[in-house]
């Protein structure tokens, strides 16, 4: 093959795989879109195991029940710790 090669730079970095943490739901506040989780270390946030309150969207809150063991991804969204994914 002969001819010019064009290389374009992208501003988008490749997405890193989600880092799931394990936890147990202690309390669900559906009206406030908040959930209290007793969790293991949050590696992506460099946080140790503890009990914390997280924000979550309505779709995730609807899937959560007190006492449920979950695997979840937490991240900072608009400055608030938020559950962004859950298994």
mmCIF file of N, CA and C in Angstrom:
data_model
loop_
_atom_site.group_PDB
_atom_site.id
_atom_site.type_symbol
_atom_site.label_atom_id
_atom_site.label_comp_id
_atom_site.label_asym_id
_atom_site.label_seq_id
_atom_site.Cartn_x
_atom_site.Cartn_y
_atom_site.Cartn_z
ATOM 1 N N UNK A 1 0.830 -1.173 0.000
ATOM 2 C CA UNK A 1 0.000 0.000 0.000
ATOM 3 C C UNK A 1 0.879 1.242 0.000
ATOM 4 N N UNK A 2 0.511 2.198 -0.799
ATOM 5 C CA UNK A 2 1.258 3.440 -0.852
ATOM 6 C C UNK A 2 0.283 4.597 -0.714
ATOM 7 N N UNK A 3 0.770 5.678 -0.196
ATOM 8 C CA UNK A 3 -0.071 6.867 -0.081
ATOM 9 C C UNK A 3 0.107 7.506 1.288
ATOM 10 N N UNK A 4 -0.446 8.695 1.427
ATOM 11 C CA UNK A 4 -0.288 9.406 2.690
ATOM 12 C C UNK A 4 -1.123 8.758 3.805
ATOM 13 N N UNK A 5 -0.609 8.868 4.997
ATOM 14 C CA UNK A 5 -1.322 8.388 6.181
ATOM 15 C C UNK A 5 -1.694 9.607 7.010
ATOM 16 N N UNK A 6 -2.948 9.685 7.394
ATOM 17 C CA UNK A 6 -3.412 10.800 8.213
ATOM 18 C C UNK A 6 -3.640 10.293 9.630
ATOM 19 N N UNK A 7 -3.046 10.982 10.589
ATOM 20 C CA UNK A 7 -3.230 10.636 12.004
ATOM 21 C C UNK A 7 -3.961 11.795 12.657
ATOM 22 N N UNK A 8 -5.096 11.497 13.243
ATOM 23 C CA UNK A 8 -5.879 12.543 13.906
ATOM 24 C C UNK A 8 -5.783 12.352 15.414
ATOM 25 N N UNK A 9 -5.676 13.459 16.108
ATOM 26 C CA UNK A 9 -5.623 13.418 17.561
ATOM 27 C C UNK A 9 -7.049 13.540 18.100
ATOM 28 N N UNK A 10 -7.336 12.740 19.096
ATOM 29 C CA UNK A 10 -8.658 12.768 19.705
ATOM 30 C C UNK A 10 -8.554 13.358 21.106
ATOM 31 N N UNK A 11 -9.543 14.164 21.484
ATOM 32 C CA UNK A 11 -9.574 14.719 22.829
ATOM 33 C C UNK A 11 -10.134 13.717 23.833
ATOM 34 N N UNK A 12 -10.725 12.622 23.339
ATOM 35 C CA UNK A 12 -11.316 11.635 24.214
ATOM 36 C C UNK A 12 -10.296 10.578 24.580
ATOM 37 N N UNK A 13 -10.109 10.369 25.870
ATOM 38 C CA UNK A 13 -9.233 9.312 26.339
ATOM 39 C C UNK A 13 -10.024 8.008 26.331
ATOM 40 N N UNK A 14 -9.343 6.893 26.134
ATOM 41 C CA UNK A 14 -10.076 5.632 26.176
ATOM 42 C C UNK A 14 -10.680 5.436 27.572
ATOM 43 N N UNK A 15 -11.875 4.898 27.619
ATOM 44 C CA UNK A 15 -12.548 4.712 28.901
ATOM 45 C C UNK A 15 -11.861 3.614 29.702
ATOM 46 N N UNK A 16 -11.581 3.917 30.953
ATOM 47 C CA UNK A 16 -10.990 2.924 31.839
ATOM 48 C C UNK A 16 -12.101 1.999 32.322
ATOM 49 N N UNK A 17 -11.772 0.727 32.540
ATOM 50 C CA UNK A 17 -12.811 -0.168 33.035
ATOM 51 C C UNK A 17 -13.286 0.268 34.421
ATOM 52 N N UNK A 18 -14.573 0.099 34.673
ATOM 53 C CA UNK A 18 -15.152 0.497 35.955
ATOM 54 C C UNK A 18 -14.580 -0.373 37.071
ATOM 55 N N UNK A 19 -14.279 0.241 38.214
ATOM 56 C CA UNK A 19 -13.772 -0.481 39.377
ATOM 57 C C UNK A 19 -14.934 -0.633 40.359
ATOM 58 N N UNK A 20 -15.407 -1.865 40.493
ATOM 59 C CA UNK A 20 -16.531 -2.131 41.388
ATOM 60 C C UNK A 20 -16.038 -2.356 42.807
ATOM 61 N N UNK A 21 -16.830 -1.900 43.759
ATOM 62 C CA UNK A 21 -16.577 -2.113 45.176
ATOM 63 C C UNK A 21 -17.746 -2.911 45.737
ATOM 64 N N UNK A 22 -17.488 -3.624 46.825
ATOM 65 C CA UNK A 22 -18.575 -4.390 47.433
ATOM 66 C C UNK A 22 -19.143 -3.618 48.612
ATOM 67 N N UNK A 23 -20.420 -3.846 48.881
ATOM 68 C CA UNK A 23 -21.051 -3.163 49.993
ATOM 69 C C UNK A 23 -22.381 -3.786 50.354
ATOM 70 N N UNK A 24 -22.952 -3.274 51.437
ATOM 71 C CA UNK A 24 -24.269 -3.711 51.890
ATOM 72 C C UNK A 24 -25.099 -2.462 52.133
ATOM 73 N N UNK A 25 -26.296 -2.445 51.570
ATOM 74 C CA UNK A 25 -27.168 -1.279 51.711
ATOM 75 C C UNK A 25 -27.747 -1.258 53.117
ATOM 76 N N UNK A 26 -27.518 -0.152 53.806
ATOM 77 C CA UNK A 26 -28.020 0.017 55.166
ATOM 78 C C UNK A 26 -29.362 0.739 55.174
ATOM 79 N N UNK A 27 -29.497 1.770 54.311
ATOM 80 C CA UNK A 27 -30.720 2.571 54.294
ATOM 81 C C UNK A 27 -30.922 3.148 52.898
ATOM 82 N N UNK A 28 -32.185 3.218 52.465
ATOM 83 C CA UNK A 28 -32.529 3.820 51.172
ATOM 84 C C UNK A 28 -33.481 4.982 51.426
ATOM 85 N N UNK A 29 -33.124 6.159 50.913
ATOM 86 C CA UNK A 29 -33.979 7.348 50.995
ATOM 87 C C UNK A 29 -34.411 7.682 49.569
ATOM 88 N N UNK A 30 -35.528 7.084 49.146
ATOM 89 C CA UNK A 30 -35.995 7.252 47.766
ATOM 90 C C UNK A 30 -36.381 8.697 47.467
ATOM 91 N N UNK A 31 -36.977 9.389 48.426
ATOM 92 C CA UNK A 31 -37.388 10.780 48.197
ATOM 93 C C UNK A 31 -36.185 11.686 47.982
ATOM 94 N N UNK A 32 -35.113 11.436 48.709
ATOM 95 C CA UNK A 32 -33.909 12.266 48.595
ATOM 96 C C UNK A 32 -32.889 11.743 47.601
ATOM 97 N N UNK A 33 -33.216 10.606 46.933
ATOM 98 C CA UNK A 33 -32.271 9.953 46.012
ATOM 99 C C UNK A 33 -30.926 9.707 46.682
ATOM 100 N N UNK A 34 -30.980 9.177 47.928
ATOM 101 C CA UNK A 34 -29.765 8.884 48.694
ATOM 102 C C UNK A 34 -29.810 7.447 49.181
ATOM 103 N N UNK A 35 -28.628 6.866 49.338
ATOM 104 C CA UNK A 35 -28.501 5.516 49.859
ATOM 105 C C UNK A 35 -27.293 5.468 50.800
ATOM 106 N N UNK A 36 -27.470 4.811 51.945
ATOM 107 C CA UNK A 36 -26.371 4.614 52.895
ATOM 108 C C UNK A 36 -25.829 3.218 52.652
ATOM 109 N N UNK A 37 -24.513 3.131 52.417
ATOM 110 C CA UNK A 37 -23.873 1.852 52.103
ATOM 111 C C UNK A 37 -22.698 1.620 53.049
ATOM 112 N N UNK A 38 -22.655 0.415 53.625
ATOM 113 C CA UNK A 38 -21.489 -0.052 54.376
ATOM 114 C C UNK A 38 -20.602 -0.704 53.313
ATOM 115 N N UNK A 39 -19.455 -0.109 53.023
ATOM 116 C CA UNK A 39 -18.675 -0.571 51.864
ATOM 117 C C UNK A 39 -17.232 -0.894 52.198
ATOM 118 N N UNK A 40 -16.644 -1.674 51.294
ATOM 119 C CA UNK A 40 -15.220 -1.952 51.343
ATOM 120 C C UNK A 40 -14.472 -0.768 50.743
ATOM 121 N N UNK A 41 -13.160 -0.903 50.553
ATOM 122 C CA UNK A 41 -12.378 0.198 49.985
ATOM 123 C C UNK A 41 -12.905 0.642 48.616
ATOM 124 N N UNK A 42 -12.899 1.952 48.391
ATOM 125 C CA UNK A 42 -13.247 2.523 47.086
ATOM 126 C C UNK A 42 -11.926 2.911 46.424
ATOM 127 N N UNK A 43 -11.369 1.991 45.662
ATOM 128 C CA UNK A 43 -10.030 2.179 45.095
ATOM 129 C C UNK A 43 -9.945 3.399 44.188
ATOM 130 N N UNK A 44 -10.964 3.614 43.362
ATOM 131 C CA UNK A 44 -10.904 4.726 42.416
ATOM 132 C C UNK A 44 -10.980 6.085 43.119
ATOM 133 N N UNK A 45 -11.493 6.116 44.355
ATOM 134 C CA UNK A 45 -11.583 7.364 45.121
ATOM 135 C C UNK A 45 -10.560 7.416 46.253
ATOM 136 N N UNK A 46 -9.733 6.369 46.362
ATOM 137 C CA UNK A 46 -8.699 6.276 47.394
ATOM 138 C C UNK A 46 -9.314 6.446 48.790
ATOM 139 N N UNK A 47 -10.403 5.693 49.052
ATOM 140 C CA UNK A 47 -11.093 5.764 50.342
ATOM 141 C C UNK A 47 -11.102 4.389 50.991
ATOM 142 N N UNK A 48 -10.932 4.339 52.309
ATOM 143 C CA UNK A 48 -10.975 3.056 53.016
ATOM 144 C C UNK A 48 -12.416 2.581 53.221
ATOM 145 N N UNK A 49 -12.551 1.401 53.785
ATOM 146 C CA UNK A 49 -13.872 0.859 54.135
ATOM 147 C C UNK A 49 -14.531 1.760 55.169
ATOM 148 N N UNK A 50 -15.836 1.991 55.014
ATOM 149 C CA UNK A 50 -16.599 2.788 55.967
ATOM 150 C C UNK A 50 -18.071 2.749 55.588
ATOM 151 N N UNK A 51 -18.890 3.456 56.333
ATOM 152 C CA UNK A 51 -20.302 3.616 56.016
ATOM 153 C C UNK A 51 -20.501 5.042 55.541
ATOM 154 N N UNK A 52 -21.121 5.195 54.362
ATOM 155 C CA UNK A 52 -21.290 6.524 53.774
ATOM 156 C C UNK A 52 -22.645 6.661 53.102
ATOM 157 N N UNK A 53 -23.070 7.910 52.931
ATOM 158 C CA UNK A 53 -24.280 8.231 52.183
ATOM 159 C C UNK A 53 -23.857 8.669 50.781
ATOM 160 N N UNK A 54 -24.511 8.085 49.777
ATOM 161 C CA UNK A 54 -24.242 8.398 48.381
ATOM 162 C C UNK A 54 -25.521 8.891 47.727
ATOM 163 N N UNK A 55 -25.395 9.703 46.697
ATOM 164 C CA UNK A 55 -26.509 10.059 45.823
ATOM 165 C C UNK A 55 -26.645 8.923 44.803
ATOM 166 N N UNK A 56 -27.818 8.796 44.228
ATOM 167 C CA UNK A 56 -28.049 7.837 43.145
ATOM 168 C C UNK A 56 -29.266 8.304 42.368
ATOM 169 N N UNK A 57 -29.318 7.955 41.079
ATOM 170 C CA UNK A 57 -30.483 8.367 40.293
ATOM 171 C C UNK A 57 -31.681 7.470 40.617
ATOM 172 N N UNK A 58 -32.853 7.892 40.177
ATOM 173 C CA UNK A 58 -34.092 7.189 40.502
ATOM 174 C C UNK A 58 -34.085 5.737 40.036
ATOM 175 N N UNK A 59 -33.498 5.474 38.868
ATOM 176 C CA UNK A 59 -33.480 4.115 38.329
ATOM 177 C C UNK A 59 -32.674 3.178 39.232
ATOM 178 N N UNK A 60 -31.533 3.647 39.725
ATOM 179 C CA UNK A 60 -30.736 2.810 40.624
ATOM 180 C C UNK A 60 -31.408 2.669 41.985
ATOM 181 N N UNK A 61 -31.949 3.764 42.501
ATOM 182 C CA UNK A 61 -32.629 3.724 43.806
ATOM 183 C C UNK A 61 -33.757 2.688 43.774
ATOM 184 N N UNK A 62 -34.476 2.595 42.657
ATOM 185 C CA UNK A 62 -35.597 1.661 42.535
ATOM 186 C C UNK A 62 -35.146 0.204 42.653
ATOM 187 N N UNK A 63 -33.880 -0.083 42.349
ATOM 188 C CA UNK A 63 -33.351 -1.447 42.407
ATOM 189 C C UNK A 63 -32.755 -1.787 43.772
ATOM 190 N N UNK A 64 -32.676 -0.813 44.676
ATOM 191 C CA UNK A 64 -31.994 -1.002 45.960
ATOM 192 C C UNK A 64 -32.963 -1.346 47.081
ATOM 193 N N UNK A 65 -32.518 -2.283 47.944
ATOM 194 C CA UNK A 65 -33.298 -2.660 49.107
ATOM 195 C C UNK A 65 -32.376 -2.724 50.325
ATOM 196 N N UNK A 66 -32.884 -2.316 51.480
ATOM 197 C CA UNK A 66 -32.101 -2.382 52.712
ATOM 198 C C UNK A 66 -31.677 -3.829 52.968
ATOM 199 N N UNK A 67 -30.421 -4.012 53.366
ATOM 200 C CA UNK A 67 -29.877 -5.335 53.642
ATOM 201 C C UNK A 67 -29.301 -6.035 52.422
ATOM 202 N N UNK A 68 -29.454 -5.452 51.249
ATOM 203 C CA UNK A 68 -28.987 -6.049 49.991
ATOM 204 C C UNK A 68 -27.478 -5.916 49.865
ATOM 205 N N UNK A 69 -26.795 -7.011 49.512
ATOM 206 C CA UNK A 69 -25.374 -6.973 49.189
ATOM 207 C C UNK A 69 -25.239 -6.582 47.726
ATOM 208 N N UNK A 70 -24.360 -5.621 47.448
ATOM 209 C CA UNK A 70 -24.209 -5.129 46.079
ATOM 210 C C UNK A 70 -22.740 -4.989 45.709
ATOM 211 N N UNK A 71 -22.507 -4.898 44.426
ATOM 212 C CA UNK A 71 -21.240 -4.436 43.862
ATOM 213 C C UNK A 71 -21.600 -3.159 43.130
ATOM 214 N N UNK A 72 -20.827 -2.096 43.364
ATOM 215 C CA UNK A 72 -21.201 -0.808 42.803
ATOM 216 C C UNK A 72 -19.966 0.005 42.433
ATOM 217 N N UNK A 73 -20.216 1.006 41.606
ATOM 218 C CA UNK A 73 -19.173 1.975 41.238
ATOM 219 C C UNK A 73 -19.622 3.315 41.798
ATOM 220 N N UNK A 74 -18.728 3.968 42.519
ATOM 221 C CA UNK A 74 -19.010 5.302 43.052
ATOM 222 C C UNK A 74 -18.022 6.282 42.448
ATOM 223 N N UNK A 75 -18.492 7.486 42.203
ATOM 224 C CA UNK A 75 -17.624 8.526 41.654
ATOM 225 C C UNK A 75 -18.143 9.876 42.128
ATOM 226 N N UNK A 76 -17.361 10.902 41.913
ATOM 227 C CA UNK A 76 -17.800 12.256 42.241
ATOM 228 C C UNK A 76 -18.529 12.824 41.028
ATOM 229 N N UNK A 77 -19.795 13.211 41.233
ATOM 230 C CA UNK A 77 -20.602 13.809 40.184
ATOM 231 C C UNK A 77 -21.072 15.154 40.712
ATOM 232 N N UNK A 78 -20.619 16.222 40.074
ATOM 233 C CA UNK A 78 -20.937 17.582 40.519
ATOM 234 C C UNK A 78 -20.592 17.771 41.996
ATOM 235 N N UNK A 79 -19.456 17.194 42.403
ATOM 236 C CA UNK A 79 -18.961 17.363 43.768
ATOM 237 C C UNK A 79 -19.593 16.444 44.795
ATOM 238 N N UNK A 80 -20.552 15.606 44.398
ATOM 239 C CA UNK A 80 -21.238 14.705 45.322
ATOM 240 C C UNK A 80 -20.824 13.266 45.039
ATOM 241 N N UNK A 81 -20.572 12.500 46.112
ATOM 242 C CA UNK A 81 -20.295 11.090 45.931
ATOM 243 C C UNK A 81 -21.574 10.404 45.461
ATOM 244 N N UNK A 82 -21.480 9.701 44.341
ATOM 245 C CA UNK A 82 -22.658 9.171 43.663
ATOM 246 C C UNK A 82 -22.423 7.743 43.208
ATOM 247 N N UNK A 83 -23.429 6.882 43.398
ATOM 248 C CA UNK A 83 -23.393 5.541 42.841
ATOM 249 C C UNK A 83 -23.767 5.688 41.371
ATOM 250 N N UNK A 84 -22.853 5.297 40.492
ATOM 251 C CA UNK A 84 -23.080 5.453 39.052
ATOM 252 C C UNK A 84 -23.444 4.145 38.364
ATOM 253 N N UNK A 85 -23.060 3.008 38.976
ATOM 254 C CA UNK A 85 -23.375 1.680 38.425
ATOM 255 C C UNK A 85 -23.573 0.725 39.575
ATOM 256 N N UNK A 86 -24.357 -0.332 39.305
ATOM 257 C CA UNK A 86 -24.587 -1.338 40.342
ATOM 258 C C UNK A 86 -24.854 -2.686 39.692
ATOM 259 N N UNK A 87 -24.334 -3.753 40.327
ATOM 260 C CA UNK A 87 -24.620 -5.126 39.873
ATOM 261 C C UNK A 87 -25.456 -5.790 40.952
#
